[in-house]
């Protein structure tokens, strides 16, 4: 859930875990998960340098939408002794763009594969991946009971810190730059085709970026003018929950 329901008693996203009769969670599984988390934390602290955590959160105050909830995730970034960067990031449920029906990303294998040729980095990446495999996906329910996501953690590696973060956010579905999924509807139901055509006629090097924060999404589309200026559009979209 994006927020603690105790703090927002007016919002009932889905049935609480104790009300759902399934075997996806239990005190035993919770204890087992905690052991793996602690082992992973110890390994990261002892194996990586320049280790730090970032908090990524939606900026709902700028939307002026009272129904949109605050959502944030934490990612961990560290550097190996042979100067490769490793990033760990979780799955981000997508309630707004709906790009995929579950947590499986079409390019997940390539995004999370170790591309480094450096022995220390490859060894650390392999050991982290073995721990993450033991952390079984946790069912995460969206606004409606039938919308279910698998909460997982992904590990990526690159010689550049920014690229490692980008790969991890792509694997977790928080970030995407694939134009196929960048579809926006304007007020009144009109599509963005006229805007797309205008940008194609007037801009070069058109780029698209999408960010998802559970029930709030941000999209950016921009291009280069003939005079060398970057001009673009910022979209925002939010989940209009109707219980």
PDB file of C-alpha atoms in Angstrom:
ATOM      1  CA  UNK A   1       0.000   0.000   0.000  1.00  0.00           C
ATOM      2  CA  UNK A   2       1.293   3.513  -0.745  1.00  0.00           C
ATOM      3  CA  UNK A   3       0.319   4.804   2.699  1.00  0.00           C
ATOM      4  CA  UNK A   4      -0.543   3.384   6.091  1.00  0.00           C
ATOM      5  CA  UNK A   5      -4.348   2.876   6.173  1.00  0.00           C
ATOM      6  CA  UNK A   6      -4.294   3.766   9.867  1.00  0.00           C
ATOM      7  CA  UNK A   7      -3.228   7.283   8.921  1.00  0.00           C
ATOM      8  CA  UNK A   8      -5.874   7.529   6.191  1.00  0.00           C
ATOM      9  CA  UNK A   9      -8.919   5.649   7.531  1.00  0.00           C
ATOM     10  CA  UNK A  10     -11.096   6.954   4.704  1.00  0.00           C
ATOM     11  CA  UNK A  11      -9.169   4.944   2.110  1.00  0.00           C
ATOM     12  CA  UNK A  12      -9.625   1.190   1.787  1.00  0.00           C
ATOM     13  CA  UNK A  13      -7.301   0.070  -0.970  1.00  0.00           C
ATOM     14  CA  UNK A  14      -7.856  -3.653  -0.595  1.00  0.00           C
ATOM     15  CA  UNK A  15      -8.630  -6.249   2.033  1.00  0.00           C
ATOM     16  CA  UNK A  16      -6.005  -6.348   4.762  1.00  0.00           C
ATOM     17  CA  UNK A  17      -3.553  -9.236   4.699  1.00  0.00           C
ATOM     18  CA  UNK A  18      -5.175 -10.931   7.678  1.00  0.00           C
ATOM     19  CA  UNK A  19      -8.564 -10.854   5.929  1.00  0.00           C
ATOM     20  CA  UNK A  20      -7.273 -12.705   2.855  1.00  0.00           C
ATOM     21  CA  UNK A  21      -7.251 -16.474   3.108  1.00  0.00           C
ATOM     22  CA  UNK A  22      -4.124 -17.485   1.246  1.00  0.00           C
ATOM     23  CA  UNK A  23      -0.712 -18.882   2.038  1.00  0.00           C
ATOM     24  CA  UNK A  24       1.312 -16.005   0.564  1.00  0.00           C
ATOM     25  CA  UNK A  25       2.305 -14.703   3.999  1.00  0.00           C
ATOM     26  CA  UNK A  26       2.758 -16.056   7.509  1.00  0.00           C
ATOM     27  CA  UNK A  27       4.861 -15.367  10.632  1.00  0.00           C
ATOM     28  CA  UNK A  28       7.306 -18.056   9.456  1.00  0.00           C
ATOM     29  CA  UNK A  29       7.710 -16.457   6.011  1.00  0.00           C
ATOM     30  CA  UNK A  30       8.133 -13.043   7.627  1.00  0.00           C
ATOM     31  CA  UNK A  31      10.902 -14.357   9.895  1.00  0.00           C
ATOM     32  CA  UNK A  32      12.598 -16.037   6.946  1.00  0.00           C
ATOM     33  CA  UNK A  33      12.437 -12.853   4.862  1.00  0.00           C
ATOM     34  CA  UNK A  34      13.932 -10.827   7.706  1.00  0.00           C
ATOM     35  CA  UNK A  35      16.880 -13.208   7.934  1.00  0.00           C
ATOM     36  CA  UNK A  36      17.621 -12.777   4.235  1.00  0.00           C
ATOM     37  CA  UNK A  37      17.247  -9.001   4.469  1.00  0.00           C
ATOM     38  CA  UNK A  38      19.699  -8.855   7.379  1.00  0.00           C
ATOM     39  CA  UNK A  39      22.167 -11.126   5.576  1.00  0.00           C
ATOM     40  CA  UNK A  40      21.931  -8.974   2.463  1.00  0.00           C
ATOM     41  CA  UNK A  41      22.426  -5.754   4.440  1.00  0.00           C
ATOM     42  CA  UNK A  42      25.501  -7.179   6.163  1.00  0.00           C
ATOM     43  CA  UNK A  43      26.972  -8.339   2.862  1.00  0.00           C
ATOM     44  CA  UNK A  44      26.415  -4.969   1.183  1.00  0.00           C
ATOM     45  CA  UNK A  45      28.047  -3.082   4.054  1.00  0.00           C
ATOM     46  CA  UNK A  46      31.066  -5.374   4.083  1.00  0.00           C
ATOM     47  CA  UNK A  47      31.523  -5.685   0.297  1.00  0.00           C
ATOM     48  CA  UNK A  48      30.771  -2.259  -1.203  1.00  0.00           C
ATOM     49  CA  UNK A  49      32.263   1.192  -0.858  1.00  0.00           C
ATOM     50  CA  UNK A  50      30.515   4.548  -1.316  1.00  0.00           C
ATOM     51  CA  UNK A  51      27.367   2.784  -0.103  1.00  0.00           C
ATOM     52  CA  UNK A  52      24.301   5.012   0.147  1.00  0.00           C
ATOM     53  CA  UNK A  53      20.517   4.937  -0.047  1.00  0.00           C
ATOM     54  CA  UNK A  54      18.220   7.259  -1.972  1.00  0.00           C
ATOM     55  CA  UNK A  55      14.574   8.007  -1.256  1.00  0.00           C
ATOM     56  CA  UNK A  56      12.506   8.477  -4.428  1.00  0.00           C
ATOM     57  CA  UNK A  57       9.078   9.937  -3.862  1.00  0.00           C
ATOM     58  CA  UNK A  58       6.195  11.415  -5.786  1.00  0.00           C
ATOM     59  CA  UNK A  59       5.620  15.159  -5.504  1.00  0.00           C
ATOM     60  CA  UNK A  60       1.870  15.123  -5.093  1.00  0.00           C
ATOM     61  CA  UNK A  61       1.687  18.636  -3.661  1.00  0.00           C
ATOM     62  CA  UNK A  62       2.393  19.978  -7.147  1.00  0.00           C
ATOM     63  CA  UNK A  63      -0.545  18.042  -8.592  1.00  0.00           C
ATOM     64  CA  UNK A  64      -3.229  19.612  -6.417  1.00  0.00           C
ATOM     65  CA  UNK A  65      -5.034  16.268  -6.403  1.00  0.00           C
ATOM     66  CA  UNK A  66      -6.369  15.399  -2.969  1.00  0.00           C
ATOM     67  CA  UNK A  67      -6.967  11.717  -3.779  1.00  0.00           C
ATOM     68  CA  UNK A  68      -3.357  11.010  -4.830  1.00  0.00           C
ATOM     69  CA  UNK A  69      -1.358   9.446  -2.024  1.00  0.00           C
ATOM     70  CA  UNK A  70       2.269   9.992  -1.084  1.00  0.00           C
ATOM     71  CA  UNK A  71       4.416   7.119  -2.326  1.00  0.00           C
ATOM     72  CA  UNK A  72       8.148   6.541  -2.022  1.00  0.00           C
ATOM     73  CA  UNK A  73      10.706   3.811  -2.435  1.00  0.00           C
ATOM     74  CA  UNK A  74      14.309   3.390  -1.368  1.00  0.00           C
ATOM     75  CA  UNK A  75      17.139   2.290  -3.616  1.00  0.00           C
ATOM     76  CA  UNK A  76      20.638   1.274  -2.541  1.00  0.00           C
ATOM     77  CA  UNK A  77      23.756   2.127  -4.542  1.00  0.00           C
ATOM     78  CA  UNK A  78      27.337   1.053  -3.902  1.00  0.00           C
ATOM     79  CA  UNK A  79      30.656   0.638  -5.664  1.00  0.00           C
ATOM     80  CA  UNK A  80      32.842  -2.445  -5.843  1.00  0.00           C
ATOM     81  CA  UNK A  81      36.593  -2.349  -5.221  1.00  0.00           C
ATOM     82  CA  UNK A  82      37.152  -2.613  -8.996  1.00  0.00           C
ATOM     83  CA  UNK A  83      35.005   0.523  -9.485  1.00  0.00           C
ATOM     84  CA  UNK A  84      31.773  -0.980 -10.817  1.00  0.00           C
ATOM     85  CA  UNK A  85      28.445   0.367  -9.548  1.00  0.00           C
ATOM     86  CA  UNK A  86      25.687  -1.844  -8.166  1.00  0.00           C
ATOM     87  CA  UNK A  87      22.092  -0.747  -7.543  1.00  0.00           C
ATOM     88  CA  UNK A  88      19.249  -2.509  -5.745  1.00  0.00           C
ATOM     89  CA  UNK A  89      15.683  -1.315  -6.285  1.00  0.00           C
ATOM     90  CA  UNK A  90      12.215  -2.773  -5.632  1.00  0.00           C
ATOM     91  CA  UNK A  91       9.227  -3.343  -7.856  1.00  0.00           C
ATOM     92  CA  UNK A  92       6.937  -0.317  -8.182  1.00  0.00           C
ATOM     93  CA  UNK A  93       3.252  -1.212  -8.709  1.00  0.00           C
ATOM     94  CA  UNK A  94       1.834   0.552 -11.751  1.00  0.00           C
ATOM     95  CA  UNK A  95      -1.712   1.799 -11.155  1.00  0.00           C
ATOM     96  CA  UNK A  96      -1.598   4.557 -13.777  1.00  0.00           C
ATOM     97  CA  UNK A  97       0.274   3.628 -16.959  1.00  0.00           C
ATOM     98  CA  UNK A  98      -0.660  -0.073 -16.847  1.00  0.00           C
ATOM     99  CA  UNK A  99       2.216  -1.044 -19.111  1.00  0.00           C
ATOM    100  CA  UNK A 100       2.374  -4.644 -17.959  1.00  0.00           C
ATOM    101  CA  UNK A 101      -0.089  -7.063 -16.407  1.00  0.00           C
ATOM    102  CA  UNK A 102       2.372  -8.313 -13.768  1.00  0.00           C
ATOM    103  CA  UNK A 103       5.866  -7.708 -12.437  1.00  0.00           C
ATOM    104  CA  UNK A 104       7.607  -9.524 -15.293  1.00  0.00           C
ATOM    105  CA  UNK A 105       9.443  -7.099 -17.534  1.00  0.00           C
ATOM    106  CA  UNK A 106      10.015  -8.216 -21.149  1.00  0.00           C
ATOM    107  CA  UNK A 107      13.678  -7.260 -20.850  1.00  0.00           C
ATOM    108  CA  UNK A 108      14.162  -8.265 -17.223  1.00  0.00           C
ATOM    109  CA  UNK A 109      16.864 -10.851 -17.937  1.00  0.00           C
ATOM    110  CA  UNK A 110      18.993  -8.408 -19.920  1.00  0.00           C
ATOM    111  CA  UNK A 111      18.461  -5.539 -17.465  1.00  0.00           C
ATOM    112  CA  UNK A 112      19.571  -7.540 -14.429  1.00  0.00           C
ATOM    113  CA  UNK A 113      22.309  -9.614 -16.085  1.00  0.00           C
ATOM    114  CA  UNK A 114      25.908  -8.923 -15.092  1.00  0.00           C
ATOM    115  CA  UNK A 115      27.592  -7.238 -18.035  1.00  0.00           C
ATOM    116  CA  UNK A 116      30.812  -6.492 -16.171  1.00  0.00           C
ATOM    117  CA  UNK A 117      34.004  -8.376 -16.981  1.00  0.00           C
ATOM    118  CA  UNK A 118      35.699  -7.425 -13.711  1.00  0.00           C
ATOM    119  CA  UNK A 119      36.082 -10.414 -11.361  1.00  0.00           C
ATOM    120  CA  UNK A 120      35.238  -8.722  -8.051  1.00  0.00           C
ATOM    121  CA  UNK A 121      32.120  -7.058  -9.468  1.00  0.00           C
ATOM    122  CA  UNK A 122      30.939 -10.291 -11.079  1.00  0.00           C
ATOM    123  CA  UNK A 123      31.419 -12.201  -7.832  1.00  0.00           C
ATOM    124  CA  UNK A 124      29.516  -9.643  -5.742  1.00  0.00           C
ATOM    125  CA  UNK A 125      26.694  -9.423  -8.277  1.00  0.00           C
ATOM    126  CA  UNK A 126      26.366 -13.207  -8.313  1.00  0.00           C
ATOM    127  CA  UNK A 127      26.237 -13.451  -4.505  1.00  0.00           C
ATOM    128  CA  UNK A 128      23.625 -10.689  -4.258  1.00  0.00           C
ATOM    129  CA  UNK A 129      21.523 -12.370  -6.946  1.00  0.00           C
ATOM    130  CA  UNK A 130      21.593 -15.657  -5.001  1.00  0.00           C
ATOM    131  CA  UNK A 131      20.162 -13.924  -1.939  1.00  0.00           C
ATOM    132  CA  UNK A 132      17.499 -12.134  -3.988  1.00  0.00           C
ATOM    133  CA  UNK A 133      16.387 -15.462  -5.466  1.00  0.00           C
ATOM    134  CA  UNK A 134      15.712 -16.700  -1.932  1.00  0.00           C
ATOM    135  CA  UNK A 135      13.557 -13.639  -1.250  1.00  0.00           C
ATOM    136  CA  UNK A 136      10.320 -14.968  -2.674  1.00  0.00           C
ATOM    137  CA  UNK A 137       8.007 -12.388  -4.303  1.00  0.00           C
ATOM    138  CA  UNK A 138       5.430 -10.940  -1.939  1.00  0.00           C
ATOM    139  CA  UNK A 139       1.889 -10.359  -3.188  1.00  0.00           C
ATOM    140  CA  UNK A 140       0.982  -6.687  -3.142  1.00  0.00           C
ATOM    141  CA  UNK A 141      -2.634  -5.678  -3.749  1.00  0.00           C
ATOM    142  CA  UNK A 142      -3.637  -2.540  -5.611  1.00  0.00           C
ATOM    143  CA  UNK A 143      -6.723  -0.395  -5.172  1.00  0.00           C
ATOM    144  CA  UNK A 144      -8.967  -3.299  -6.080  1.00  0.00           C
ATOM    145  CA  UNK A 145      -8.581  -6.838  -4.739  1.00  0.00           C
ATOM    146  CA  UNK A 146      -8.180  -8.391  -8.170  1.00  0.00           C
ATOM    147  CA  UNK A 147      -5.134  -6.227  -9.026  1.00  0.00           C
ATOM    148  CA  UNK A 148      -2.116  -8.080  -7.647  1.00  0.00           C
ATOM    149  CA  UNK A 149       1.586  -7.260  -7.991  1.00  0.00           C
ATOM    150  CA  UNK A 150       4.645  -9.231  -7.000  1.00  0.00           C
ATOM    151  CA  UNK A 151       6.969  -7.221  -4.777  1.00  0.00           C
ATOM    152  CA  UNK A 152      10.575  -8.084  -5.600  1.00  0.00           C
ATOM    153  CA  UNK A 153      14.044  -6.556  -5.418  1.00  0.00           C
ATOM    154  CA  UNK A 154      16.284  -6.292  -8.482  1.00  0.00           C
ATOM    155  CA  UNK A 155      20.050  -5.886  -8.713  1.00  0.00           C
ATOM    156  CA  UNK A 156      21.831  -4.212 -11.635  1.00  0.00           C
ATOM    157  CA  UNK A 157      25.431  -3.327 -12.375  1.00  0.00           C
ATOM    158  CA  UNK A 158      27.263  -0.834 -14.589  1.00  0.00           C
ATOM    159  CA  UNK A 159      30.519   1.068 -14.805  1.00  0.00           C
ATOM    160  CA  UNK A 160      28.471   4.277 -14.326  1.00  0.00           C
ATOM    161  CA  UNK A 161      26.331   4.964 -11.260  1.00  0.00           C
ATOM    162  CA  UNK A 162      23.553   6.645 -13.256  1.00  0.00           C
ATOM    163  CA  UNK A 163      23.285   3.692 -15.655  1.00  0.00           C
ATOM    164  CA  UNK A 164      23.103   1.185 -12.797  1.00  0.00           C
ATOM    165  CA  UNK A 165      20.236   3.188 -11.266  1.00  0.00           C
ATOM    166  CA  UNK A 166      18.475   3.499 -14.626  1.00  0.00           C
ATOM    167  CA  UNK A 167      18.638  -0.252 -15.228  1.00  0.00           C
ATOM    168  CA  UNK A 168      17.299  -1.013 -11.738  1.00  0.00           C
ATOM    169  CA  UNK A 169      14.388   1.422 -12.067  1.00  0.00           C
ATOM    170  CA  UNK A 170      13.542  -0.061 -15.461  1.00  0.00           C
ATOM    171  CA  UNK A 171      13.574  -3.577 -14.024  1.00  0.00           C
ATOM    172  CA  UNK A 172      11.245  -2.483 -11.219  1.00  0.00           C
ATOM    173  CA  UNK A 173       8.928  -0.666 -13.671  1.00  0.00           C
ATOM    174  CA  UNK A 174       9.323   2.728 -12.050  1.00  0.00           C
ATOM    175  CA  UNK A 175      11.037   4.188 -15.107  1.00  0.00           C
ATOM    176  CA  UNK A 176      10.620   3.551 -18.821  1.00  0.00           C
ATOM    177  CA  UNK A 177      11.649   5.274 -22.033  1.00  0.00           C
ATOM    178  CA  UNK A 178       9.890   2.962 -24.477  1.00  0.00           C
ATOM    179  CA  UNK A 179       7.676   5.081 -26.779  1.00  0.00           C
ATOM    180  CA  UNK A 180       5.320   2.107 -27.270  1.00  0.00           C
ATOM    181  CA  UNK A 181       3.986   2.508 -23.732  1.00  0.00           C
ATOM    182  CA  UNK A 182       3.930   6.301 -23.762  1.00  0.00           C
ATOM    183  CA  UNK A 183       0.258   6.854 -24.507  1.00  0.00           C
ATOM    184  CA  UNK A 184      -1.534   9.854 -23.076  1.00  0.00           C
ATOM    185  CA  UNK A 185      -5.186  10.859 -23.317  1.00  0.00           C
ATOM    186  CA  UNK A 186      -6.154  14.495 -22.906  1.00  0.00           C
ATOM    187  CA  UNK A 187      -9.330  15.952 -21.407  1.00  0.00           C
ATOM    188  CA  UNK A 188     -12.309  15.131 -23.544  1.00  0.00           C
ATOM    189  CA  UNK A 189     -10.833  11.855 -24.719  1.00  0.00           C
ATOM    190  CA  UNK A 190      -8.676  13.284 -27.510  1.00  0.00           C
ATOM    191  CA  UNK A 191      -5.460  11.417 -28.160  1.00  0.00           C
ATOM    192  CA  UNK A 192      -1.985  12.917 -28.249  1.00  0.00           C
ATOM    193  CA  UNK A 193      -1.558  12.217 -31.981  1.00  0.00           C
ATOM    194  CA  UNK A 194      -1.727  15.930 -33.016  1.00  0.00           C
ATOM    195  CA  UNK A 195       0.934  16.771 -30.424  1.00  0.00           C
ATOM    196  CA  UNK A 196       3.092  13.874 -31.574  1.00  0.00           C
ATOM    197  CA  UNK A 197       2.813  14.996 -35.188  1.00  0.00           C
ATOM    198  CA  UNK A 198       3.648  18.589 -34.265  1.00  0.00           C
ATOM    199  CA  UNK A 199       6.784  17.491 -32.428  1.00  0.00           C
ATOM    200  CA  UNK A 200       7.868  15.284 -35.314  1.00  0.00           C
ATOM    201  CA  UNK A 201       7.517  18.222 -37.708  1.00  0.00           C
ATOM    202  CA  UNK A 202       9.372  20.718 -35.552  1.00  0.00           C
ATOM    203  CA  UNK A 203      11.807  18.895 -33.277  1.00  0.00           C
ATOM    204  CA  UNK A 204      14.744  16.557 -33.586  1.00  0.00           C
ATOM    205  CA  UNK A 205      16.090  13.896 -31.211  1.00  0.00           C
ATOM    206  CA  UNK A 206      12.680  13.418 -29.575  1.00  0.00           C
ATOM    207  CA  UNK A 207      12.953  11.626 -26.246  1.00  0.00           C
ATOM    208  CA  UNK A 208      10.368  10.250 -23.818  1.00  0.00           C
ATOM    209  CA  UNK A 209      10.578   9.382 -20.137  1.00  0.00           C
ATOM    210  CA  UNK A 210       7.933   7.892 -17.859  1.00  0.00           C
ATOM    211  CA  UNK A 211       7.997   7.589 -14.073  1.00  0.00           C
ATOM    212  CA  UNK A 212       5.507   5.663 -11.958  1.00  0.00           C
ATOM    213  CA  UNK A 213       4.760   6.210  -8.258  1.00  0.00           C
ATOM    214  CA  UNK A 214       1.974   3.698  -7.640  1.00  0.00           C
ATOM    215  CA  UNK A 215      -1.078   5.906  -8.266  1.00  0.00           C
ATOM    216  CA  UNK A 216       0.711   8.915  -9.770  1.00  0.00           C
ATOM    217  CA  UNK A 217       2.651   8.973 -13.030  1.00  0.00           C
ATOM    218  CA  UNK A 218       4.899  11.576 -14.631  1.00  0.00           C
ATOM    219  CA  UNK A 219       5.731  11.719 -18.304  1.00  0.00           C
ATOM    220  CA  UNK A 220       8.204  13.895 -20.184  1.00  0.00           C
ATOM    221  CA  UNK A 221       8.493  14.331 -23.944  1.00  0.00           C
ATOM    222  CA  UNK A 222      10.960  16.798 -25.410  1.00  0.00           C
ATOM    223  CA  UNK A 223      13.025  17.493 -28.498  1.00  0.00           C
ATOM    224  CA  UNK A 224      15.681  19.747 -29.972  1.00  0.00           C
ATOM    225  CA  UNK A 225      14.679  22.751 -32.093  1.00  0.00           C
ATOM    226  CA  UNK A 226      16.629  23.911 -35.147  1.00  0.00           C
ATOM    227  CA  UNK A 227      18.059  26.739 -33.033  1.00  0.00           C
ATOM    228  CA  UNK A 228      19.502  24.324 -30.467  1.00  0.00           C
ATOM    229  CA  UNK A 229      16.885  24.765 -27.721  1.00  0.00           C
ATOM    230  CA  UNK A 230      15.313  21.861 -25.861  1.00  0.00           C
ATOM    231  CA  UNK A 231      11.512  22.170 -25.681  1.00  0.00           C
ATOM    232  CA  UNK A 232       9.158  19.670 -24.183  1.00  0.00           C
ATOM    233  CA  UNK A 233       5.972  18.726 -22.406  1.00  0.00           C
ATOM    234  CA  UNK A 234       5.381  17.378 -18.911  1.00  0.00           C
ATOM    235  CA  UNK A 235       2.431  15.058 -18.304  1.00  0.00           C
ATOM    236  CA  UNK A 236       0.986  13.836 -15.080  1.00  0.00           C
ATOM    237  CA  UNK A 237      -1.599  11.133 -14.566  1.00  0.00           C
ATOM    238  CA  UNK A 238      -3.186   9.737 -11.439  1.00  0.00           C
ATOM    239  CA  UNK A 239      -5.407   6.824 -10.465  1.00  0.00           C
ATOM    240  CA  UNK A 240      -8.968   7.974  -9.833  1.00  0.00           C
ATOM    241  CA  UNK A 241     -10.099   5.425  -7.242  1.00  0.00           C
ATOM    242  CA  UNK A 242     -13.832   4.755  -7.123  1.00  0.00           C
ATOM    243  CA  UNK A 243     -14.547   2.277  -4.276  1.00  0.00           C
TER     244      UNK A 243
END
